[in-house]
Structure formats: structure tokens, C-alpha cells
mmCIF file of N, CA and C in Angstrom:
data_model
loop_
_atom_site.group_PDB
_atom_site.id
_atom_site.type_symbol
_atom_site.label_atom_id
_atom_site.label_comp_id
_atom_site.label_asym_id
_atom_site.label_seq_id
_atom_site.Cartn_x
_atom_site.Cartn_y
_atom_site.Cartn_z
ATOM 1 N N MET A 1051 -13.282 1.844 -31.982
ATOM 2 C CA MET A 1051 -14.507 3.141 -32.882
ATOM 3 C C MET A 1051 -14.915 2.503 -34.265
ATOM 4 N N LYS A 1052 -15.757 2.033 -34.427
ATOM 5 C CA LYS A 1052 -15.912 1.936 -36.133
ATOM 6 C C LYS A 1052 -16.809 2.487 -37.092
ATOM 7 N N ASN A 1053 -14.731 2.852 -37.924
ATOM 8 C CA ASN A 1053 -14.905 3.879 -39.551
ATOM 9 C C ASN A 1053 -15.590 5.156 -39.248
ATOM 10 N N LEU A 1054 -14.734 5.696 -38.001
ATOM 11 C CA LEU A 1054 -15.226 7.364 -38.798
ATOM 12 C C LEU A 1054 -14.783 7.924 -39.161
ATOM 13 N N GLY A 1055 -15.608 8.922 -40.188
ATOM 14 C CA GLY A 1055 -14.718 10.064 -41.004
ATOM 15 C C GLY A 1055 -14.370 10.722 -40.446
ATOM 16 N N ILE A 1056 -13.788 11.416 -41.242
ATOM 17 C CA ILE A 1056 -13.481 13.012 -40.792
ATOM 18 C C ILE A 1056 -14.406 13.640 -40.336
ATOM 19 N N GLY A 1057 -14.456 14.431 -39.411
ATOM 20 C CA GLY A 1057 -15.297 15.479 -38.332
ATOM 21 C C GLY A 1057 -16.769 14.596 -38.707
ATOM 22 N N ASP A 1058 -16.748 13.021 -38.074
ATOM 23 C CA ASP A 1058 -17.422 12.644 -37.769
ATOM 24 C C ASP A 1058 -17.457 12.749 -36.394
ATOM 25 N N LYS A 1059 -18.151 12.658 -35.259
ATOM 26 C CA LYS A 1059 -18.057 13.060 -33.499
ATOM 27 C C LYS A 1059 -18.074 11.088 -33.194
ATOM 28 N N ALA A 1060 -16.991 10.994 -32.285
ATOM 29 C CA ALA A 1060 -17.218 9.239 -31.383
ATOM 30 C C ALA A 1060 -17.617 9.552 -30.208
ATOM 31 N N ARG A 1061 -18.396 10.722 -29.921
ATOM 32 C CA ARG A 1061 -19.137 10.787 -29.047
ATOM 33 C C ARG A 1061 -20.424 11.733 -28.873
ATOM 34 N N PRO A 1062 -21.747 11.114 -29.904
ATOM 35 C CA PRO A 1062 -22.124 11.597 -30.491
ATOM 36 C C PRO A 1062 -23.131 12.782 -29.549
ATOM 37 N N PHE A 1063 -23.194 12.407 -28.210
ATOM 38 C CA PHE A 1063 -24.180 13.226 -27.402
ATOM 39 C C PHE A 1063 -23.097 14.260 -26.958
ATOM 40 N N VAL A 1064 -22.033 15.046 -27.193
ATOM 41 C CA VAL A 1064 -21.519 16.304 -27.252
ATOM 42 C C VAL A 1064 -21.766 16.967 -27.825
ATOM 43 N N ASP A 1065 -22.043 18.219 -27.579
ATOM 44 C CA ASP A 1065 -22.375 19.020 -28.726
ATOM 45 C C ASP A 1065 -23.892 19.139 -29.331
ATOM 46 N N ASN A 1066 -25.058 18.194 -28.296
ATOM 47 C CA ASN A 1066 -26.323 17.591 -29.182
ATOM 48 C C ASN A 1066 -27.467 18.804 -28.683
ATOM 49 N N ALA A 1067 -28.327 18.685 -29.183
ATOM 50 C CA ALA A 1067 -28.948 20.132 -28.266
ATOM 51 C C ALA A 1067 -29.723 19.955 -27.521
ATOM 52 N N GLY A 1068 -29.767 18.439 -26.863
ATOM 53 C CA GLY A 1068 -30.791 17.396 -25.381
ATOM 54 C C GLY A 1068 -28.711 17.916 -24.374
ATOM 55 N N THR A 1069 -28.168 18.123 -24.570
ATOM 56 C CA THR A 1069 -26.493 17.665 -23.583
ATOM 57 C C THR A 1069 -27.027 18.501 -22.510
ATOM 58 N N ASP A 1070 -27.456 19.635 -22.471
ATOM 59 C CA ASP A 1070 -27.699 20.231 -21.250
ATOM 60 C C ASP A 1070 -28.919 19.669 -20.179
ATOM 61 N N LEU A 1071 -30.038 18.879 -20.717
ATOM 62 C CA LEU A 1071 -30.638 18.001 -20.281
ATOM 63 C C LEU A 1071 -29.784 17.263 -20.098
ATOM 64 N N ILE A 1072 -28.922 16.124 -20.961
ATOM 65 C CA ILE A 1072 -28.834 14.934 -19.927
ATOM 66 C C ILE A 1072 -27.540 14.894 -18.544
ATOM 67 N N ILE A 1073 -27.261 16.482 -19.319
ATOM 68 C CA ILE A 1073 -25.949 16.921 -17.657
ATOM 69 C C ILE A 1073 -26.450 16.918 -16.767
ATOM 70 N N GLN A 1074 -27.719 17.659 -16.523
ATOM 71 C CA GLN A 1074 -28.617 18.307 -15.907
ATOM 72 C C GLN A 1074 -29.426 17.269 -14.718
ATOM 73 N N GLU A 1075 -29.359 15.797 -15.670
ATOM 74 C CA GLU A 1075 -30.440 14.585 -15.059
ATOM 75 C C GLU A 1075 -28.706 13.752 -14.460
ATOM 76 N N ILE A 1076 -27.976 13.752 -15.219
ATOM 77 C CA ILE A 1076 -26.735 13.111 -14.105
ATOM 78 C C ILE A 1076 -26.731 13.679 -13.104
ATOM 79 N N ILE A 1077 -26.727 15.092 -12.566
ATOM 80 C CA ILE A 1077 -26.458 16.143 -11.417
ATOM 81 C C ILE A 1077 -27.459 15.298 -10.424
ATOM 82 N N ASP A 1078 -28.519 15.340 -11.107
ATOM 83 C CA ASP A 1078 -29.739 15.083 -10.356
ATOM 84 C C ASP A 1078 -30.286 13.331 -9.827
ATOM 85 N N GLY A 1079 -29.675 12.639 -11.150
ATOM 86 C CA GLY A 1079 -30.148 11.500 -10.525
ATOM 87 C C GLY A 1079 -28.934 10.464 -9.823
ATOM 88 N N GLY A 1080 -28.246 11.132 -9.329
ATOM 89 C CA GLY A 1080 -27.133 10.735 -8.772
ATOM 90 C C GLY A 1080 -26.719 11.313 -8.195
ATOM 91 N N ILE A 1081 -25.322 10.974 -7.067
ATOM 92 C CA ILE A 1081 -24.883 11.418 -5.787
ATOM 93 C C ILE A 1081 -23.081 11.769 -5.950
ATOM 94 N N PRO A 1082 -22.764 13.014 -5.941
ATOM 95 C CA PRO A 1082 -21.351 13.158 -6.289
ATOM 96 C C PRO A 1082 -20.234 12.821 -5.251
ATOM 97 N N VAL A 1083 -19.618 12.235 -5.863
ATOM 98 C CA VAL A 1083 -17.896 11.650 -4.939
ATOM 99 C C VAL A 1083 -17.335 13.234 -5.385
ATOM 100 N N LYS A 1084 -16.278 12.483 -4.091
ATOM 101 C CA LYS A 1084 -14.686 13.365 -4.912
ATOM 102 C C LYS A 1084 -13.912 12.674 -5.938
ATOM 103 N N ASP A 1085 -13.300 13.138 -6.966
ATOM 104 C CA ASP A 1085 -12.682 12.684 -7.830
ATOM 105 C C ASP A 1085 -11.373 12.244 -7.423
ATOM 106 N N LYS A 1086 -11.140 11.451 -7.762
ATOM 107 C CA LYS A 1086 -10.105 10.664 -7.083
ATOM 108 C C LYS A 1086 -8.248 11.144 -8.205
ATOM 109 N N TYR A 1087 -8.971 11.681 -9.084
ATOM 110 C CA TYR A 1087 -7.213 12.753 -9.675
ATOM 111 C C TYR A 1087 -7.271 14.325 -9.637
ATOM 112 N N LEU A 1088 -8.624 14.827 -9.886
ATOM 113 C CA LEU A 1088 -8.840 16.194 -9.726
ATOM 114 C C LEU A 1088 -8.541 16.410 -8.058
ATOM 115 N N PRO A 1089 -7.602 17.291 -7.718
ATOM 116 C CA PRO A 1089 -8.127 17.713 -6.571
ATOM 117 C C PRO A 1089 -9.048 18.089 -5.936
ATOM 118 N N ASN A 1090 -9.899 19.117 -6.654
ATOM 119 C CA ASN A 1090 -11.507 19.540 -5.967
ATOM 120 C C ASN A 1090 -12.419 19.744 -7.571
ATOM 121 N N GLY A 1091 -12.432 17.862 -7.159
ATOM 122 C CA GLY A 1091 -13.477 17.766 -8.676
ATOM 123 C C GLY A 1091 -14.394 17.062 -8.229
ATOM 124 N N TRP A 1092 -16.160 16.527 -7.977
ATOM 125 C CA TRP A 1092 -16.886 16.219 -7.842
ATOM 126 C C TRP A 1092 -16.951 14.752 -9.049
ATOM 127 N N ARG A 1093 -17.349 13.641 -9.042
ATOM 128 C CA ARG A 1093 -17.701 13.150 -10.049
ATOM 129 C C ARG A 1093 -18.825 12.114 -10.107
ATOM 130 N N TRP A 1094 -19.864 11.949 -11.038
ATOM 131 C CA TRP A 1094 -20.721 11.432 -10.766
ATOM 132 C C TRP A 1094 -20.850 10.260 -11.884
ATOM 133 N N GLU A 1095 -21.432 9.061 -11.782
ATOM 134 C CA GLU A 1095 -21.328 7.860 -11.853
ATOM 135 C C GLU A 1095 -23.162 7.301 -12.056
ATOM 136 N N VAL A 1096 -23.958 7.324 -12.920
ATOM 137 C CA VAL A 1096 -25.598 7.525 -13.121
ATOM 138 C C VAL A 1096 -26.192 6.083 -14.505
ATOM 139 N N GLU A 1097 -26.745 4.749 -13.886
ATOM 140 C CA GLU A 1097 -27.088 4.562 -14.706
ATOM 141 C C GLU A 1097 -27.994 4.698 -15.231
ATOM 142 N N CYS A 1098 -27.905 4.889 -16.589
ATOM 143 C CA CYS A 1098 -28.826 5.682 -17.394
ATOM 144 C C CYS A 1098 -28.911 4.812 -18.996
ATOM 145 N N SER A 1099 -29.389 5.040 -20.256
ATOM 146 C CA SER A 1099 -29.635 4.872 -21.298
ATOM 147 C C SER A 1099 -29.315 6.207 -22.361
ATOM 148 N N PHE A 1100 -28.685 5.601 -23.124
ATOM 149 C CA PHE A 1100 -27.851 6.662 -24.179
ATOM 150 C C PHE A 1100 -29.241 6.070 -25.185
ATOM 151 N N ASN A 1101 -29.848 7.124 -25.910
ATOM 152 C CA ASN A 1101 -31.170 7.268 -26.893
ATOM 153 C C ASN A 1101 -32.715 6.547 -26.879
ATOM 154 N N GLY A 1102 -32.460 5.563 -25.595
ATOM 155 C CA GLY A 1102 -33.207 4.605 -25.306
ATOM 156 C C GLY A 1102 -32.841 3.142 -25.635
ATOM 157 N N ARG A 1103 -31.627 2.983 -26.432
ATOM 158 C CA ARG A 1103 -31.089 1.606 -26.818
ATOM 159 C C ARG A 1103 -30.253 1.505 -26.065
ATOM 160 N N SER A 1104 -28.892 1.900 -25.254
ATOM 161 C CA SER A 1104 -28.359 1.601 -25.227
ATOM 162 C C SER A 1104 -27.951 1.788 -24.135
ATOM 163 N N ASN A 1105 -28.365 0.656 -23.004
ATOM 164 C CA ASN A 1105 -28.175 0.556 -21.154
ATOM 165 C C ASN A 1105 -26.398 0.986 -20.814
ATOM 166 N N GLY A 1106 -26.501 1.770 -19.869
ATOM 167 C CA GLY A 1106 -25.071 2.374 -19.232
ATOM 168 C C GLY A 1106 -24.560 3.015 -17.714
ATOM 169 N N ILE A 1107 -23.585 3.677 -17.850
ATOM 170 C CA ILE A 1107 -23.479 4.247 -17.245
ATOM 171 C C ILE A 1107 -22.827 5.952 -17.160
ATOM 172 N N TRP A 1108 -23.586 7.157 -17.253
ATOM 173 C CA TRP A 1108 -23.344 8.317 -17.592
ATOM 174 C C TRP A 1108 -22.219 8.770 -16.778
ATOM 175 N N GLU A 1109 -20.979 9.084 -17.120
ATOM 176 C CA GLU A 1109 -20.022 9.515 -16.007
ATOM 177 C C GLU A 1109 -19.621 11.038 -16.216
ATOM 178 N N LEU A 1110 -19.562 11.737 -14.956
ATOM 179 C CA LEU A 1110 -19.254 13.278 -15.466
ATOM 180 C C LEU A 1110 -18.364 13.756 -14.193
ATOM 181 N N VAL A 1111 -17.136 15.035 -14.833
ATOM 182 C CA VAL A 1111 -16.255 15.737 -13.674
ATOM 183 C C VAL A 1111 -16.907 16.261 -13.685
ATOM 184 N N VAL A 1112 -16.648 17.189 -12.554
ATOM 185 C CA VAL A 1112 -17.115 18.697 -12.646
ATOM 186 C C VAL A 1112 -15.610 19.669 -11.578
ATOM 187 N N ASP A 1113 -15.075 19.884 -12.185
ATOM 188 C CA ASP A 1113 -13.786 20.919 -11.327
ATOM 189 C C ASP A 1113 -14.590 22.374 -10.825
ATOM 190 N N LEU A 1114 -14.314 22.215 -9.703
ATOM 191 C CA LEU A 1114 -15.284 23.289 -8.565
ATOM 192 C C LEU A 1114 -14.724 24.372 -8.670
ATOM 193 N N ASP A 1115 -13.525 24.495 -9.086
ATOM 194 C CA ASP A 1115 -12.193 25.729 -9.024
ATOM 195 C C ASP A 1115 -12.902 26.474 -10.152
ATOM 196 N N THR A 1116 -13.329 26.018 -11.329
ATOM 197 C CA THR A 1116 -13.482 26.760 -12.312
ATOM 198 C C THR A 1116 -14.964 26.236 -13.055
ATOM 199 N N ASN A 1117 -16.135 25.311 -12.293
ATOM 200 C CA ASN A 1117 -17.263 24.865 -12.619
ATOM 201 C C ASN A 1117 -17.481 24.731 -14.233
ATOM 202 N N GLN A 1118 -16.555 23.774 -14.192
ATOM 203 C CA GLN A 1118 -16.732 23.207 -15.691
ATOM 204 C C GLN A 1118 -16.152 21.608 -15.854
ATOM 205 N N ILE A 1119 -17.090 21.276 -17.164
ATOM 206 C CA ILE A 1119 -17.295 19.809 -16.993
ATOM 207 C C ILE A 1119 -15.290 19.897 -17.860
ATOM 208 N N VAL A 1120 -14.889 18.708 -16.949
ATOM 209 C CA VAL A 1120 -13.736 18.112 -17.659
ATOM 210 C C VAL A 1120 -13.722 16.983 -17.852
ATOM 211 N N TYR A 1121 -14.327 15.894 -17.889
ATOM 212 C CA TYR A 1121 -15.106 14.658 -18.427
ATOM 213 C C TYR A 1121 -16.296 13.907 -18.700
ATOM 214 N N PHE A 1122 -16.631 14.203 -19.507
ATOM 215 C CA PHE A 1122 -18.056 13.289 -19.782
ATOM 216 C C PHE A 1122 -18.193 12.425 -20.579
ATOM 217 N N ASN A 1123 -19.030 11.144 -19.773
ATOM 218 C CA ASN A 1123 -18.521 10.451 -20.947
ATOM 219 C C ASN A 1123 -20.080 8.902 -20.960
ATOM 220 N N PHE A 1124 -20.061 8.003 -21.728
ATOM 221 C CA PHE A 1124 -21.268 7.161 -21.806
ATOM 222 C C PHE A 1124 -20.504 5.446 -22.082
ATOM 223 N N ILE A 1125 -20.732 5.559 -21.162
ATOM 224 C CA ILE A 1125 -20.098 3.787 -21.384
ATOM 225 C C ILE A 1125 -20.858 2.532 -21.717
ATOM 226 N N ASN A 1126 -21.241 1.922 -22.599
ATOM 227 C CA ASN A 1126 -22.087 0.790 -22.911
ATOM 228 C C ASN A 1126 -21.858 -0.382 -21.801
ATOM 229 N N ARG A 1127 -23.128 -1.003 -21.252
ATOM 230 C CA ARG A 1127 -22.926 -2.213 -20.177
ATOM 231 C C ARG A 1127 -23.175 -3.113 -21.051
#
């Protein structure tokens, strides 16, 4: 990570005004598969972009037992 200061976010898409929309687009844009680490988890990997500049893959894992997101990430390609 490049020169992050105290309080800087390593992942600017978390706690962003559009986070709910991003998550919904990931869910709508892909077919979930069973997560290989979480016994009752679904995983999405969807090709997209971030801020229209970076192309990559959005990753999302939801724990179906608690209905909570346990993993949310964007990987540049």
C-alpha cells in the first residue's frame, strides 16, 4: 500500500456512499458459488471496474448463517 497515513482507508470503496449499490451490482452481476473456506458461505467474483478507471474483479463473500458480509474486495487486473 502506498504511503497511507493514519486514518487513511486502504480500501476506499468501504464506507462509501455507493457501497450498497456496489454490493447489489456484484450480487446481480454474478452467480454465487459455495465458498471454499466458510461452510455456509456464498462467494461472488464479478469482472467490473472501480471508479471507471481500474478494471478488475469484485469479490464478495456472504455468511448465510448470519446474513453478513465477511469479505469484500476489489483486485486490479
